XYZ file of C-alpha atoms in Angstrom:
777
model
C -0.175 37.592 -7.124
C -3.590 38.869 -6.909
C -6.527 37.805 -9.214
C -9.654 39.966 -9.750
C -12.881 37.880 -9.890
C -15.889 38.994 -11.610
C -19.017 37.167 -10.202
C -21.747 39.048 -12.204
C -21.908 36.012 -14.467
C -21.494 33.121 -12.041
C -25.076 32.208 -12.188
C -25.100 32.226 -16.152
C -21.781 30.225 -16.154
C -23.383 27.682 -13.996
C -26.455 27.408 -16.323
C -24.205 27.344 -19.410
C -22.143 24.400 -17.879
C -25.108 22.386 -16.927
C -26.812 23.028 -20.234
C -23.571 22.454 -22.124
C -23.060 19.038 -20.558
C -26.629 18.072 -21.418
C -26.518 19.419 -24.861
C -23.290 17.659 -25.945
C -24.691 14.191 -24.934
C -28.150 15.082 -26.489
C -26.358 16.044 -29.860
C -24.516 12.741 -29.975
C -27.787 10.884 -29.291
C -29.709 12.806 -32.062
C -27.257 12.642 -34.638
C -27.262 9.223 -36.184
C -24.533 9.038 -38.713
C -23.296 5.839 -40.404
C -20.054 6.521 -41.932
C -20.278 3.548 -44.362
C -23.487 4.766 -45.792
C -22.603 7.285 -48.582
C -26.022 7.161 -50.196
C -28.155 8.651 -47.233
C -28.218 12.099 -45.650
C -27.607 12.467 -41.911
C -30.766 11.842 -40.141
C -32.487 13.272 -37.012
C -33.912 10.609 -34.896
C -36.263 12.819 -32.877
C -37.861 15.933 -34.448
C -39.234 16.982 -30.941
C -35.676 17.496 -29.646
C -34.486 19.865 -32.379
C -32.723 22.997 -31.300
C -34.603 26.511 -31.632
C -33.120 27.527 -34.780
C -34.284 27.445 -38.534
C -34.116 24.321 -40.556
C -30.695 23.590 -41.506
C -29.974 22.752 -45.328
C -26.904 20.677 -45.850
C -26.139 22.356 -49.093
C -25.553 25.760 -47.407
C -23.248 24.457 -44.716
C -19.614 25.184 -44.402
C -17.134 22.312 -45.019
C -13.642 23.274 -43.487
C -10.585 21.876 -44.806
C -9.421 19.067 -42.546
C -5.794 20.361 -42.140
C -6.855 24.151 -42.594
C -6.095 26.278 -39.524
C -7.304 29.427 -38.320
C -3.769 30.516 -37.699
C -1.724 32.635 -40.021
C 0.939 31.031 -42.209
C 3.543 32.318 -39.854
C 2.041 31.106 -36.723
C 4.148 29.174 -34.360
C 2.801 25.776 -33.347
C 3.632 24.155 -29.964
C 1.689 20.981 -31.000
C 1.040 19.767 -34.521
C -0.767 16.648 -35.074
C -1.166 15.325 -38.666
C -3.128 12.300 -39.881
C -2.875 10.155 -36.703
C -4.359 6.906 -36.416
C -4.682 5.014 -33.137
C -6.331 1.469 -32.616
C -6.639 -0.868 -29.639
C -6.910 -4.548 -29.838
C -5.919 -6.946 -32.545
C -7.662 -9.123 -35.276
C -11.501 -8.761 -35.313
C -11.489 -6.999 -31.880
C -9.497 -4.105 -33.384
C -11.126 -0.781 -32.319
C -10.277 2.595 -34.289
C -9.840 5.485 -31.584
C -8.287 8.071 -33.671
C -8.984 8.318 -37.329
C -6.925 10.413 -39.675
C -6.811 13.033 -36.956
C -5.225 16.520 -37.387
C -5.007 19.517 -35.026
C -2.949 22.700 -34.466
C -2.305 24.254 -31.123
C -0.181 27.529 -31.066
C 2.289 28.488 -28.521
C 0.905 30.106 -25.435
C -2.679 29.374 -26.347
C -5.456 27.640 -24.419
C -6.990 25.003 -26.692
C -10.489 23.530 -25.707
C -11.161 20.103 -27.190
C -14.819 19.554 -27.006
C -16.420 16.137 -27.756
C -18.790 13.356 -26.214
C -17.671 10.635 -23.988
C -15.964 7.940 -26.087
C -14.759 10.097 -29.047
C -11.130 9.765 -28.230
C -10.259 12.970 -26.378
C -8.286 11.069 -23.649
C -6.375 9.018 -26.362
C -5.587 12.090 -28.362
C -4.064 13.519 -25.131
C -2.248 10.332 -24.513
C -0.654 10.415 -27.925
C 0.569 14.244 -27.473
C 1.893 13.355 -24.109
C 3.994 10.321 -25.512
C 1.910 7.777 -23.377
C 0.497 6.321 -26.505
C 2.084 5.471 -29.708
C -0.123 5.870 -32.900
C 0.060 3.378 -35.618
C 0.337 6.192 -38.181
C 0.606 9.836 -38.626
C 2.883 12.864 -37.428
C 3.015 14.264 -33.896
C 5.355 17.170 -33.053
C 5.493 19.102 -29.712
C 7.741 22.085 -29.995
C 9.017 20.843 -33.213
C 10.211 17.199 -31.764
C 8.501 13.943 -31.713
C 7.077 13.012 -27.877
C 9.400 10.838 -26.111
C 12.455 12.591 -27.410
C 14.535 14.973 -25.301
C 13.832 18.049 -27.263
C 9.986 17.725 -26.838
C 10.078 17.774 -23.007
C 7.325 15.148 -22.982
C 7.096 13.161 -21.255
C 9.287 15.121 -18.724
C 9.094 18.200 -16.749
C 8.101 20.076 -19.685
C 4.674 18.408 -19.492
C 2.101 18.957 -16.875
C -0.587 16.329 -17.318
C -3.735 15.784 -15.422
C -5.474 12.609 -16.414
C -9.256 12.175 -16.568
C -9.128 9.999 -13.332
C -7.724 11.983 -10.321
C -4.703 9.723 -10.125
C -3.618 10.732 -6.764
C -1.965 8.831 -3.961
C -5.037 8.581 -1.624
C -2.921 7.470 1.242
C -0.812 10.522 1.280
C -2.073 14.155 2.283
C -2.615 17.007 0.047
C 0.696 18.514 0.927
C 2.626 15.236 0.515
C 0.972 14.725 -3.046
C 2.196 17.855 -4.187
C 5.516 17.770 -2.605
C 5.859 14.246 -4.390
C 5.158 15.703 -7.846
C 7.248 18.792 -7.265
C 10.111 16.686 -6.222
C 9.688 14.612 -9.496
C 9.974 17.810 -11.417
C 13.077 18.740 -9.290
C 11.680 21.951 -7.658
C 13.835 23.160 -5.011
C 12.345 22.753 -1.495
C 11.935 26.576 -0.941
C 10.265 27.250 -4.367
C 7.993 24.244 -3.760
C 6.600 25.379 -0.579
C 5.835 28.590 -1.930
C 3.965 27.235 -4.842
C 2.190 24.731 -2.646
C 1.010 27.538 -0.298
C -0.171 29.459 -3.366
C -2.128 26.660 -4.994
C -3.694 25.722 -1.796
C -5.067 28.958 -1.324
C -6.087 29.866 -4.717
C -7.976 26.546 -5.366
C -9.558 26.683 -1.980
C -8.289 23.236 -0.916
C -8.850 21.868 2.467
C -6.095 21.772 5.167
C -2.945 20.510 3.506
C -2.450 17.732 6.114
C -5.718 16.016 5.297
C -5.511 12.659 3.466
C -6.622 12.762 0.009
C -8.893 9.500 0.685
C -10.924 11.776 2.861
C -11.787 14.414 0.072
C -14.532 14.709 -2.096
C -14.550 14.062 -5.815
C -14.309 17.841 -6.533
C -11.606 18.636 -3.945
C -9.474 15.752 -5.464
C -9.738 17.150 -8.887
C -8.396 20.472 -7.493
C -5.441 18.745 -6.081
C -4.938 16.846 -9.298
C -4.840 20.161 -11.016
C -2.390 21.588 -8.734
C -0.290 18.795 -9.119
C -0.080 19.001 -12.881
C 0.771 22.875 -13.043
C 2.756 23.232 -9.773
C 5.981 23.330 -11.956
C 4.674 25.603 -14.416
C 5.209 23.502 -17.538
C 5.273 24.925 -21.030
C 2.685 22.413 -22.166
C -0.128 21.641 -19.654
C -2.624 18.822 -20.731
C -5.832 18.967 -18.554
C -8.495 16.479 -18.908
C -11.773 17.879 -17.514
C -10.120 19.945 -14.743
C -13.405 21.818 -13.850
C -15.614 18.778 -13.567
C -17.545 18.936 -10.255
C -16.129 22.414 -9.442
C -18.551 25.390 -8.380
C -18.850 28.337 -10.696
C -16.753 30.686 -8.616
C -13.982 28.305 -8.323
C -14.163 27.573 -12.127
C -13.717 31.250 -12.842
C -10.477 31.305 -10.746
C -9.363 28.330 -12.406
C -9.773 29.926 -16.026
C -8.107 33.193 -14.680
C -5.133 31.235 -13.522
C -4.926 29.277 -16.869
C -5.227 32.546 -18.969
C -2.401 34.130 -16.649
C -0.057 31.223 -17.422
C -0.803 31.382 -21.015
C -0.249 35.078 -21.413
C 2.466 35.777 -19.059
C 4.462 32.436 -18.973
C 3.511 31.358 -22.513
C 2.191 28.141 -21.192
C 0.371 26.082 -23.881
C -2.777 24.719 -22.366
C -4.968 21.741 -23.787
C -7.955 21.285 -21.966
C -11.028 18.978 -22.258
C -14.449 19.590 -21.093
C -18.027 18.538 -21.182
C -19.134 22.124 -20.744
C -19.277 23.488 -24.191
C -19.869 27.202 -23.339
C -17.003 27.121 -20.893
C -14.784 26.868 -23.937
C -15.562 30.448 -24.832
C -12.867 31.390 -22.583
C -10.351 29.526 -24.615
C -8.114 30.727 -27.386
C -9.176 28.157 -29.787
C -11.743 25.368 -29.863
C -11.720 22.034 -31.490
C -14.661 19.802 -31.988
C -14.039 16.186 -31.883
C -16.436 13.196 -32.734
C -15.661 9.580 -33.463
C -11.999 9.992 -33.301
C -11.704 12.928 -35.759
C -11.363 16.747 -35.136
C -14.305 18.091 -37.314
C -13.303 21.684 -36.978
C -11.095 23.921 -35.022
C -11.114 27.648 -34.787
C -11.440 30.604 -32.405
C -14.863 30.922 -30.684
C -15.383 34.402 -32.144
C -14.630 32.913 -35.797
C -17.000 30.064 -35.093
C -19.785 32.215 -34.025
C -19.412 34.475 -36.963
C -19.284 31.578 -39.370
C -22.336 29.703 -38.200
C -24.218 32.907 -37.184
C -25.301 31.648 -33.869
C -23.836 32.614 -30.541
C -24.103 29.321 -28.779
C -21.300 26.716 -29.221
C -23.554 23.712 -28.789
C -25.491 24.877 -31.738
C -22.410 25.253 -33.773
C -21.286 21.659 -32.710
C -24.857 20.490 -33.818
C -24.331 22.029 -37.206
C -20.856 20.570 -37.679
C -22.062 17.129 -36.781
C -24.992 17.497 -39.188
C -22.427 18.273 -41.871
C -19.882 15.587 -41.135
C -21.129 13.192 -43.996
C -20.244 15.673 -46.897
C -16.884 16.631 -45.178
C -15.901 12.959 -44.864
C -16.641 12.532 -48.443
C -14.508 15.498 -49.588
C -11.761 14.365 -47.145
C -11.868 10.867 -48.706
C -11.437 12.238 -52.145
C -8.647 14.655 -51.241
C -6.757 11.951 -49.138
C -6.985 9.569 -52.303
C -5.335 12.117 -54.375
C -2.821 13.594 -52.071
C 0.467 12.117 -50.649
C 0.336 11.395 -46.827
C 3.500 13.439 -46.395
C 3.017 16.977 -45.334
C 3.932 20.067 -47.049
C 7.290 21.783 -46.350
C 5.611 25.010 -45.312
C 3.571 23.110 -42.702
C 6.616 21.944 -40.956
C 7.938 25.325 -40.828
C 4.998 26.537 -38.637
C 6.549 24.501 -35.664
C 8.038 26.449 -32.761
C 11.239 24.661 -32.595
C 12.454 24.866 -29.106
C 14.289 21.975 -27.886
C 13.755 21.503 -24.011
C 16.558 21.339 -21.601
C 15.420 19.468 -18.729
C 17.085 18.701 -15.507
C 17.238 15.232 -16.508
C 19.292 15.799 -19.617
C 21.587 18.140 -17.943
C 22.134 15.940 -14.929
C 21.228 12.244 -15.965
C 22.925 10.453 -13.120
C 21.671 12.656 -10.284
C 18.323 13.079 -11.704
C 18.001 9.105 -11.967
C 18.718 8.637 -8.353
C 16.792 11.586 -7.276
C 13.725 10.233 -8.841
C 14.437 6.722 -7.209
C 14.788 8.479 -3.836
C 11.489 10.182 -4.185
C 9.786 6.935 -5.339
C 11.179 5.005 -2.643
C 10.033 7.668 -0.073
C 6.481 7.562 -1.430
C 6.437 3.661 -1.272
C 7.721 3.447 2.327
C 5.375 6.131 3.510
C 2.576 4.044 1.873
C 3.771 0.927 3.624
C 3.701 2.697 7.176
C 0.312 3.956 6.750
C -1.328 0.502 5.717
C -2.176 -1.488 8.650
C -2.940 -4.406 6.503
C 0.654 -4.194 4.951
C 2.351 -4.199 8.606
C 0.082 -7.100 9.628
C 1.206 -9.236 6.686
C 4.695 -8.077 7.063
C 5.306 -9.108 10.534
C 2.417 -10.612 12.394
C 0.900 -13.019 10.031
C 4.193 -14.542 8.841
C 5.650 -15.013 12.391
C 2.511 -16.417 13.730
C 2.301 -18.734 10.890
C 5.748 -19.944 11.558
C 5.159 -20.361 15.213
C 1.787 -22.205 14.405
C 3.459 -24.467 11.865
C 6.262 -25.356 14.330
C 3.659 -26.237 17.037
C 1.327 -28.276 14.676
C 3.539 -29.754 12.089
C 6.598 -31.929 12.339
C 5.750 -33.335 15.880
C 4.888 -36.834 16.755
C 1.325 -37.734 17.097
C 0.018 -38.730 20.482
C -3.339 -40.256 21.792
C -3.623 -42.463 18.727
C -6.507 -44.948 19.392
C -5.378 -48.397 18.908
C -7.304 -51.604 19.524
C -5.695 -54.340 21.805
C -6.922 -57.934 21.450
C -5.042 -60.612 23.319
C -6.233 -64.340 22.939
C -3.390 -65.733 25.158
C -4.148 -66.106 28.801
C -1.832 -65.699 31.585
C -0.749 -68.736 33.673
C 1.538 -67.673 36.448
C 1.153 -70.795 38.291
C 2.367 -72.806 35.391
C 4.187 -71.887 32.357
C 4.355 -68.041 32.734
C 6.736 -66.273 35.120
C 6.438 -62.922 36.748
C 8.567 -59.914 36.140
C 10.402 -60.002 39.227
C 11.280 -63.694 38.698
C 12.920 -63.299 35.224
C 16.337 -64.059 36.355
C 15.226 -67.550 37.394
C 13.085 -68.054 34.204
C 16.162 -69.436 32.227
C 16.760 -72.311 34.768
C 12.764 -73.125 35.406
C 11.998 -73.294 31.758
C 9.129 -70.543 32.310
C 8.359 -67.849 29.765
C 7.347 -64.261 30.423
C 3.594 -63.330 29.643
C 4.848 -61.044 26.824
C 1.323 -59.244 26.241
C 1.632 -57.560 29.659
C 5.361 -56.853 29.321
C 4.540 -55.305 25.875
C 1.571 -53.268 27.111
C 3.825 -51.739 30.008
C 6.580 -51.005 27.456
C 4.258 -49.104 25.010
C 4.317 -45.347 25.200
C 0.704 -44.609 26.299
C 1.279 -40.890 25.475
C 1.628 -41.779 21.954
C -0.806 -44.805 21.751
C -4.130 -44.845 23.466
C -4.718 -48.667 24.049
C -8.119 -49.680 24.026
C -8.880 -53.352 25.128
C -11.443 -55.575 23.133
C -12.616 -58.982 23.880
C -12.357 -60.151 20.377
C -11.004 -59.321 17.076
C -14.364 -58.749 15.337
C -15.414 -55.839 17.524
C -12.077 -54.261 17.207
C -12.084 -54.549 13.305
C -15.690 -53.009 13.293
C -14.500 -50.033 15.215
C -11.790 -49.557 12.666
C -14.327 -49.557 9.862
C -16.263 -46.936 11.781
C -13.284 -44.662 12.141
C -13.141 -44.999 15.964
C -9.615 -46.838 15.724
C -6.672 -46.355 13.448
C -5.409 -49.796 14.035
C -5.570 -53.038 16.087
C -2.917 -55.136 17.558
C -3.919 -58.762 17.833
C -1.959 -61.637 19.706
C -3.169 -64.990 19.310
C -3.649 -67.946 21.813
C -0.283 -69.206 23.070
C 1.435 -66.178 21.908
C 3.776 -65.734 24.947
C 5.091 -69.306 24.298
C 5.632 -69.086 20.407
C 7.052 -65.688 20.730
C 9.529 -66.873 23.205
C 10.555 -69.843 21.025
C 10.931 -67.239 18.014
C 13.096 -64.932 20.221
C 15.389 -67.592 21.797
C 18.064 -67.501 19.301
C 20.254 -69.987 21.124
C 17.652 -72.663 21.569
C 18.924 -74.501 18.346
C 15.134 -75.739 17.679
C 13.476 -75.540 14.300
C 10.415 -73.279 14.500
C 7.452 -74.306 12.366
C 5.180 -71.802 10.478
C 2.282 -72.479 12.990
C 4.565 -71.303 15.923
C 5.680 -68.274 13.809
C 2.105 -67.358 13.215
C 1.285 -67.603 16.987
C 4.198 -65.630 18.056
C 3.565 -62.765 15.687
C 1.922 -59.510 16.671
C -0.762 -58.658 13.930
C -1.444 -55.300 12.998
C -4.687 -54.446 11.354
C -5.196 -50.916 10.177
C -6.779 -48.450 7.773
C -4.019 -47.362 5.478
C -5.778 -44.181 4.316
C -3.666 -42.575 6.925
C -0.366 -44.218 6.330
C 1.590 -41.775 8.733
C -0.607 -42.877 11.524
C -0.084 -46.542 10.715
C 3.633 -46.080 10.407
C 3.620 -44.310 14.098
C 1.660 -47.143 15.422
C 4.250 -49.543 14.011
C 7.382 -47.618 15.107
C 5.870 -47.475 18.621
C 5.377 -51.032 18.804
C 8.828 -51.843 17.412
C 10.244 -49.332 19.967
C 8.447 -51.059 22.673
C 9.675 -54.540 21.631
C 13.246 -53.259 22.116
C 12.343 -52.357 25.757
C 10.734 -55.905 25.997
C 14.013 -57.569 24.904
C 15.859 -55.402 27.446
C 13.435 -56.350 30.234
C 13.227 -60.048 29.402
C 16.927 -60.589 28.702
C 17.585 -62.571 31.960
C 15.074 -64.979 30.666
C 17.436 -65.883 27.737
C 20.519 -65.295 29.711
C 21.705 -62.687 27.115
C 24.081 -59.736 27.617
C 23.314 -56.268 26.358
C 25.560 -56.643 23.131
C 24.034 -59.962 22.275
C 20.506 -58.200 22.492
C 21.345 -54.897 21.006
C 20.624 -54.083 17.288
C 23.373 -54.753 14.792
C 23.276 -50.942 13.659
C 24.545 -48.371 16.156
C 24.870 -44.619 15.692
C 28.515 -43.380 15.695
C 29.734 -39.586 15.973
C 32.057 -37.807 13.706
C 34.370 -35.834 16.018
C 35.445 -33.330 13.210
C 33.387 -31.214 10.700
C 30.897 -29.713 12.680
C 28.054 -32.113 11.709
C 24.456 -31.905 13.177
C 24.029 -33.957 16.403
C 20.962 -36.454 16.374
C 20.042 -35.057 19.983
C 19.777 -31.685 18.502
C 18.049 -32.165 15.191
C 14.476 -33.218 14.824
C 11.606 -32.843 12.159
C 11.031 -29.053 13.130
C 14.712 -28.498 12.451
C 14.046 -29.759 8.903
C 10.810 -27.831 8.331
C 11.555 -24.418 9.849
C 14.384 -23.355 7.404
C 12.164 -24.072 4.382
C 9.197 -22.289 6.088
C 11.430 -19.192 6.725
C 12.472 -19.176 2.919
C 9.008 -19.892 1.792
C 7.234 -17.287 4.073
C 9.820 -14.753 3.253
C 9.593 -15.168 -0.530
C 5.726 -15.411 -0.355
C 5.060 -12.227 1.620
C 7.604 -10.088 -0.340
C 6.007 -11.611 -3.542
C 2.510 -10.804 -2.431
C 3.182 -7.166 -1.335
C 5.094 -6.190 -4.303
C 2.663 -7.528 -6.970
C -0.403 -6.201 -5.166
C 1.215 -2.833 -4.799
C 2.206 -2.487 -8.589
C -1.347 -3.971 -9.691
C -3.014 -1.274 -7.436
C -0.849 1.488 -9.122
C -1.880 0.282 -12.670
C -5.589 0.165 -11.745
C -5.485 3.503 -9.969
C -3.829 5.221 -13.109
C -0.841 6.401 -11.209
C 1.449 4.797 -13.595
C 0.194 7.344 -16.244
C 0.988 10.276 -14.176
C 4.421 8.990 -13.158
C 5.461 8.172 -16.767
C 4.094 11.649 -17.766
C 6.477 13.287 -15.152
C 9.346 11.419 -17.112
C 9.886 8.467 -14.664
C 11.087 5.228 -16.498
C 10.180 1.667 -15.927
C 13.536 1.021 -14.565
C 13.080 3.681 -11.799
C 9.922 2.450 -10.882
C 10.903 -1.290 -10.601
C 14.121 -0.241 -8.564
C 12.200 2.018 -6.134
C 9.736 -0.879 -5.559
C 12.618 -3.191 -4.902
C 14.564 -0.809 -2.484
C 11.425 0.040 -0.460
C 10.101 -3.607 -0.202
C 13.640 -4.824 0.715
C 14.063 -2.196 3.614
C 11.005 -3.662 5.491
C 11.391 -7.209 4.586
C 14.942 -7.439 5.500
C 13.946 -6.463 8.904
C 11.204 -9.191 8.680
C 13.711 -11.799 7.749
C 15.876 -11.179 10.974
C 12.750 -11.313 12.930
C 12.106 -14.718 11.310
C 15.477 -16.063 12.200
C 15.358 -14.735 15.904
C 11.955 -16.228 16.352
C 13.163 -19.475 15.185
C 16.283 -19.705 17.186
C 15.160 -18.028 20.471
C 11.386 -18.762 20.587
C 11.154 -22.226 18.813
C 14.408 -23.528 19.766
C 15.704 -24.380 16.275
C 19.682 -24.616 16.612
C 21.922 -22.134 14.583
C 25.440 -23.309 14.887
C 26.956 -20.988 12.461
C 27.383 -17.159 12.458
C 24.085 -15.412 12.091
C 25.359 -13.325 8.976
C 25.344 -16.158 6.648
C 21.556 -17.305 7.411
C 20.539 -13.487 7.274
C 22.386 -13.058 3.995
C 20.514 -16.289 2.338
C 17.182 -14.775 3.686
C 17.868 -11.299 2.221
C 18.576 -12.924 -1.303
C 15.215 -14.600 -1.047
C 13.551 -11.288 -0.180
C 14.915 -9.587 -3.286
C 13.897 -12.615 -5.320
C 10.260 -12.443 -3.834
C 10.010 -8.833 -4.691
C 11.453 -9.167 -8.166
C 8.980 -12.120 -8.890
C 6.247 -9.896 -7.432
C 6.919 -6.940 -9.743
C 7.172 -9.349 -12.764
C 3.836 -10.902 -12.113
C 2.316 -7.553 -11.271
C 3.505 -6.123 -14.633
C 2.476 -9.259 -16.628
C -0.928 -9.557 -15.124
C -2.236 -6.150 -14.208
C -5.543 -7.627 -12.938
C -5.809 -8.783 -9.461
C -7.688 -12.128 -10.404
C -5.519 -13.118 -13.122
C -2.447 -12.460 -11.205
C -3.911 -14.286 -8.099
C -4.664 -17.487 -9.983
C -1.206 -17.452 -11.975
C 0.880 -16.755 -8.794
C -0.870 -19.270 -6.627
C -0.259 -21.868 -9.292
C 3.328 -20.961 -9.744
C 3.875 -20.785 -5.998
C 2.363 -24.024 -5.342
C 4.333 -25.664 -8.222
C 7.620 -24.128 -6.956
C 6.938 -25.179 -3.439
C 6.479 -28.689 -4.358
C 9.660 -28.643 -6.549
C 11.954 -27.042 -3.770
C 11.849 -29.679 -1.113
C 10.260 -27.599 1.850
C 8.448 -30.469 3.205
C 10.238 -33.442 1.626
C 13.834 -34.061 0.630
C 14.431 -33.017 -2.896
C 16.376 -36.362 -3.217
C 13.108 -38.026 -3.385
C 12.011 -36.281 -6.571
C 12.221 -38.345 -9.808
C 15.102 -38.207 -12.069
C 13.156 -36.453 -14.876
C 11.881 -33.604 -12.382
C 15.409 -33.005 -10.529
C 16.391 -30.391 -13.173
C 13.214 -28.361 -12.454
C 13.754 -28.721 -8.797
C 17.178 -27.445 -8.604
C 16.393 -24.623 -11.095
C 13.672 -23.291 -8.907
C 14.135 -20.037 -6.929
C 14.688 -21.446 -3.561
C 15.623 -25.189 -3.566
C 19.306 -24.621 -3.211
C 18.692 -21.855 -0.813
C 16.433 -24.098 1.358
C 19.196 -26.789 1.599
C 21.931 -24.316 2.296
C 19.859 -22.639 5.123
C 19.216 -26.085 6.810
C 22.915 -26.806 6.721
C 24.051 -23.499 7.912
C 21.648 -23.640 10.746
C 22.562 -27.142 11.855
C 26.359 -27.158 11.181
C 29.354 -25.040 11.689
C 32.366 -24.392 9.680
C 30.691 -24.958 6.225
C 32.176 -24.200 3.025
C 30.447 -20.945 1.834
C 31.509 -21.629 -2.084
C 30.141 -25.297 -1.937
C 26.915 -24.906 0.088
C 25.725 -21.229 0.253
C 27.167 -19.889 -3.245
C 25.233 -22.330 -5.696
C 21.913 -21.309 -4.146
C 22.839 -17.497 -4.051
C 23.726 -17.865 -7.699
C 20.528 -19.373 -8.742
C 18.407 -16.743 -6.998
C 20.479 -14.039 -8.509
C 19.789 -15.362 -11.873
C 16.070 -15.321 -11.307
C 16.171 -11.894 -9.805
C 17.811 -10.593 -13.035
C 15.244 -12.520 -15.235
C 12.306 -11.064 -13.180
C 13.618 -7.467 -13.122
C 14.345 -7.284 -16.678
C 11.151 -8.951 -17.742
C 9.235 -6.401 -15.575
C 10.995 -3.552 -17.224
C 10.397 -4.911 -20.649
C 6.688 -5.499 -20.023
C 6.203 -2.023 -18.714
C 7.905 -0.444 -21.618
C 5.729 -2.303 -23.913
C 2.775 -0.940 -22.332
C 0.937 1.950 -24.383
C 1.236 4.275 -21.284
C 4.853 3.703 -20.825
C 7.853 5.585 -22.010
């Protein structure tokens, strides 16, 4: 295919484009029209900015019929829009974007839509594309309403180029074109030829360059190529020549003219460059949500007796008040339904798309293309890979190192008022066997001091209690152990259960180890108390000969037994880390999959990629399923890595077959991804999604027994706890890792059923929310 380029008027085109952009904005500023004021004529704000033409008298202006067409009565319309109204917001914040708008676009024509920023051009294109649903009016595309099978929009019958480039910036030029070509089901051989042709024609950089490295003009060329790569019968191009040099702009118009004449492609194009639309078959002037007039450029120049389209637009804007008055009278007396002969002007051509012919294959083919795109995005994102593997695993290791272990080097004050008397009443440790017969008692402060685990408690001796308590108040000590005078004798009398003597309160007080502590850190106080109690058991074992007691007489009345059958956990294998790590695996897996899925969906919404995907015929369910599949592939590997690190690096026992723990983790991966797409669809802004997700995740974490047994939750909160997404899964994973031979139906299945119910709720909710959006299908 060869295109002849005439560069003689390139400089004029460039000047016309620049002047046209300035002029259309100036017209909008100069023309101050109040539609609610029917008593005053339109006003010119600044006479010094008037165009170089004679004074315009409103009485001599031409007022076109709002639904009058320049077409013959037997002309075939590819797009027919009648009396369409579209609003945004609700209540007092309602904004009217399209106000009783009507246009006619014939088959195989190029329709240039002109208007200032904010006049509703993009909204009109969205209505024609089936992305927006108007409140009232009639829209027909090739005789069928948008969104129906016969219209071909949104589907492969439409080529849509949004105002934003809406490209995958983390893909190359070739990959973007391949992605959209495969969404339109082009065969690979045909697709490669069209990619080569468009890359050459539009003078794109090397196809293997990432889109993120391109300039704005280069990205718009790629966006244009993605819209027309499949040669649709209707192309909607929102400012395709913005930022393009005049030579390339001329090439683009030549290409569009070739498509319209040879392939009967209908093209609707918007632009700020007014004079550029001279190359269009028809021009429509739009302002404040209305198409003021539409006609061929030659008819317009003849009617208004001026060769410049910007002057014509100025005159049309100047006459808008009287036209609106005539329209209001006409609409008040006419029925809103259209005349039968107007309907006959539609070019009825039901579109036979690949999706309608092969619905099942096309459904999964689109999912495959989307999944390929999401996986490629993940592999090229260093932050994603860090969040996927390094951050969760490192967090798990750090949590195991820092959480769940016994405190050590706890500063404890040591105050003893009892003085040793080895020559009299006290006996040394090597003579404990004779103490029972000599009626001597051990010096218990020294025996207790030696029995204490000094790795846990850092004993600091003080001469008196006041100094020690002062350091507790200053934060230097966590607690103080105080033994009064004659402690050893009184403690011996309390401990001698076979003496038969009554012990008075004074003796009990002297024989008590007093613990003074700052209970702000209750866990530290509990650690000190438990260490002292454990040391006292050692004291009794050491001093037993002084009482002539056997082991069974001095042992505690509670002993730990073992269950030979059932595969229950052994006390010597299970510690606090074994309790915490399974919960951390579930929480980390859920949180990572949740964060990645929600952020990816929000990023697509903000980058307007959703608009382009929906215009290509994709559905909400395809997008959701593709997200789940691509995220699951990565996070399933992440879950196996979690389990391997826990067992082989952290030493957490796993006594069952690895298949069951992996299955539990994988279900949580799907639950996290489903929750992520649900929150990403419900809250399309990063800030709102972040606040709500943090609140929700914190709430669910508190309910789910990750750091504390769920049995400690009050009765009125237990229902919420066991209905959370991963409470039952955490309990099941703990038991599966600590035991063997468990019952799958009693332990694992309840948690999986709960998670599957949440997955279904999140997925259905996300699909419903996306379908309710104005840009969805």
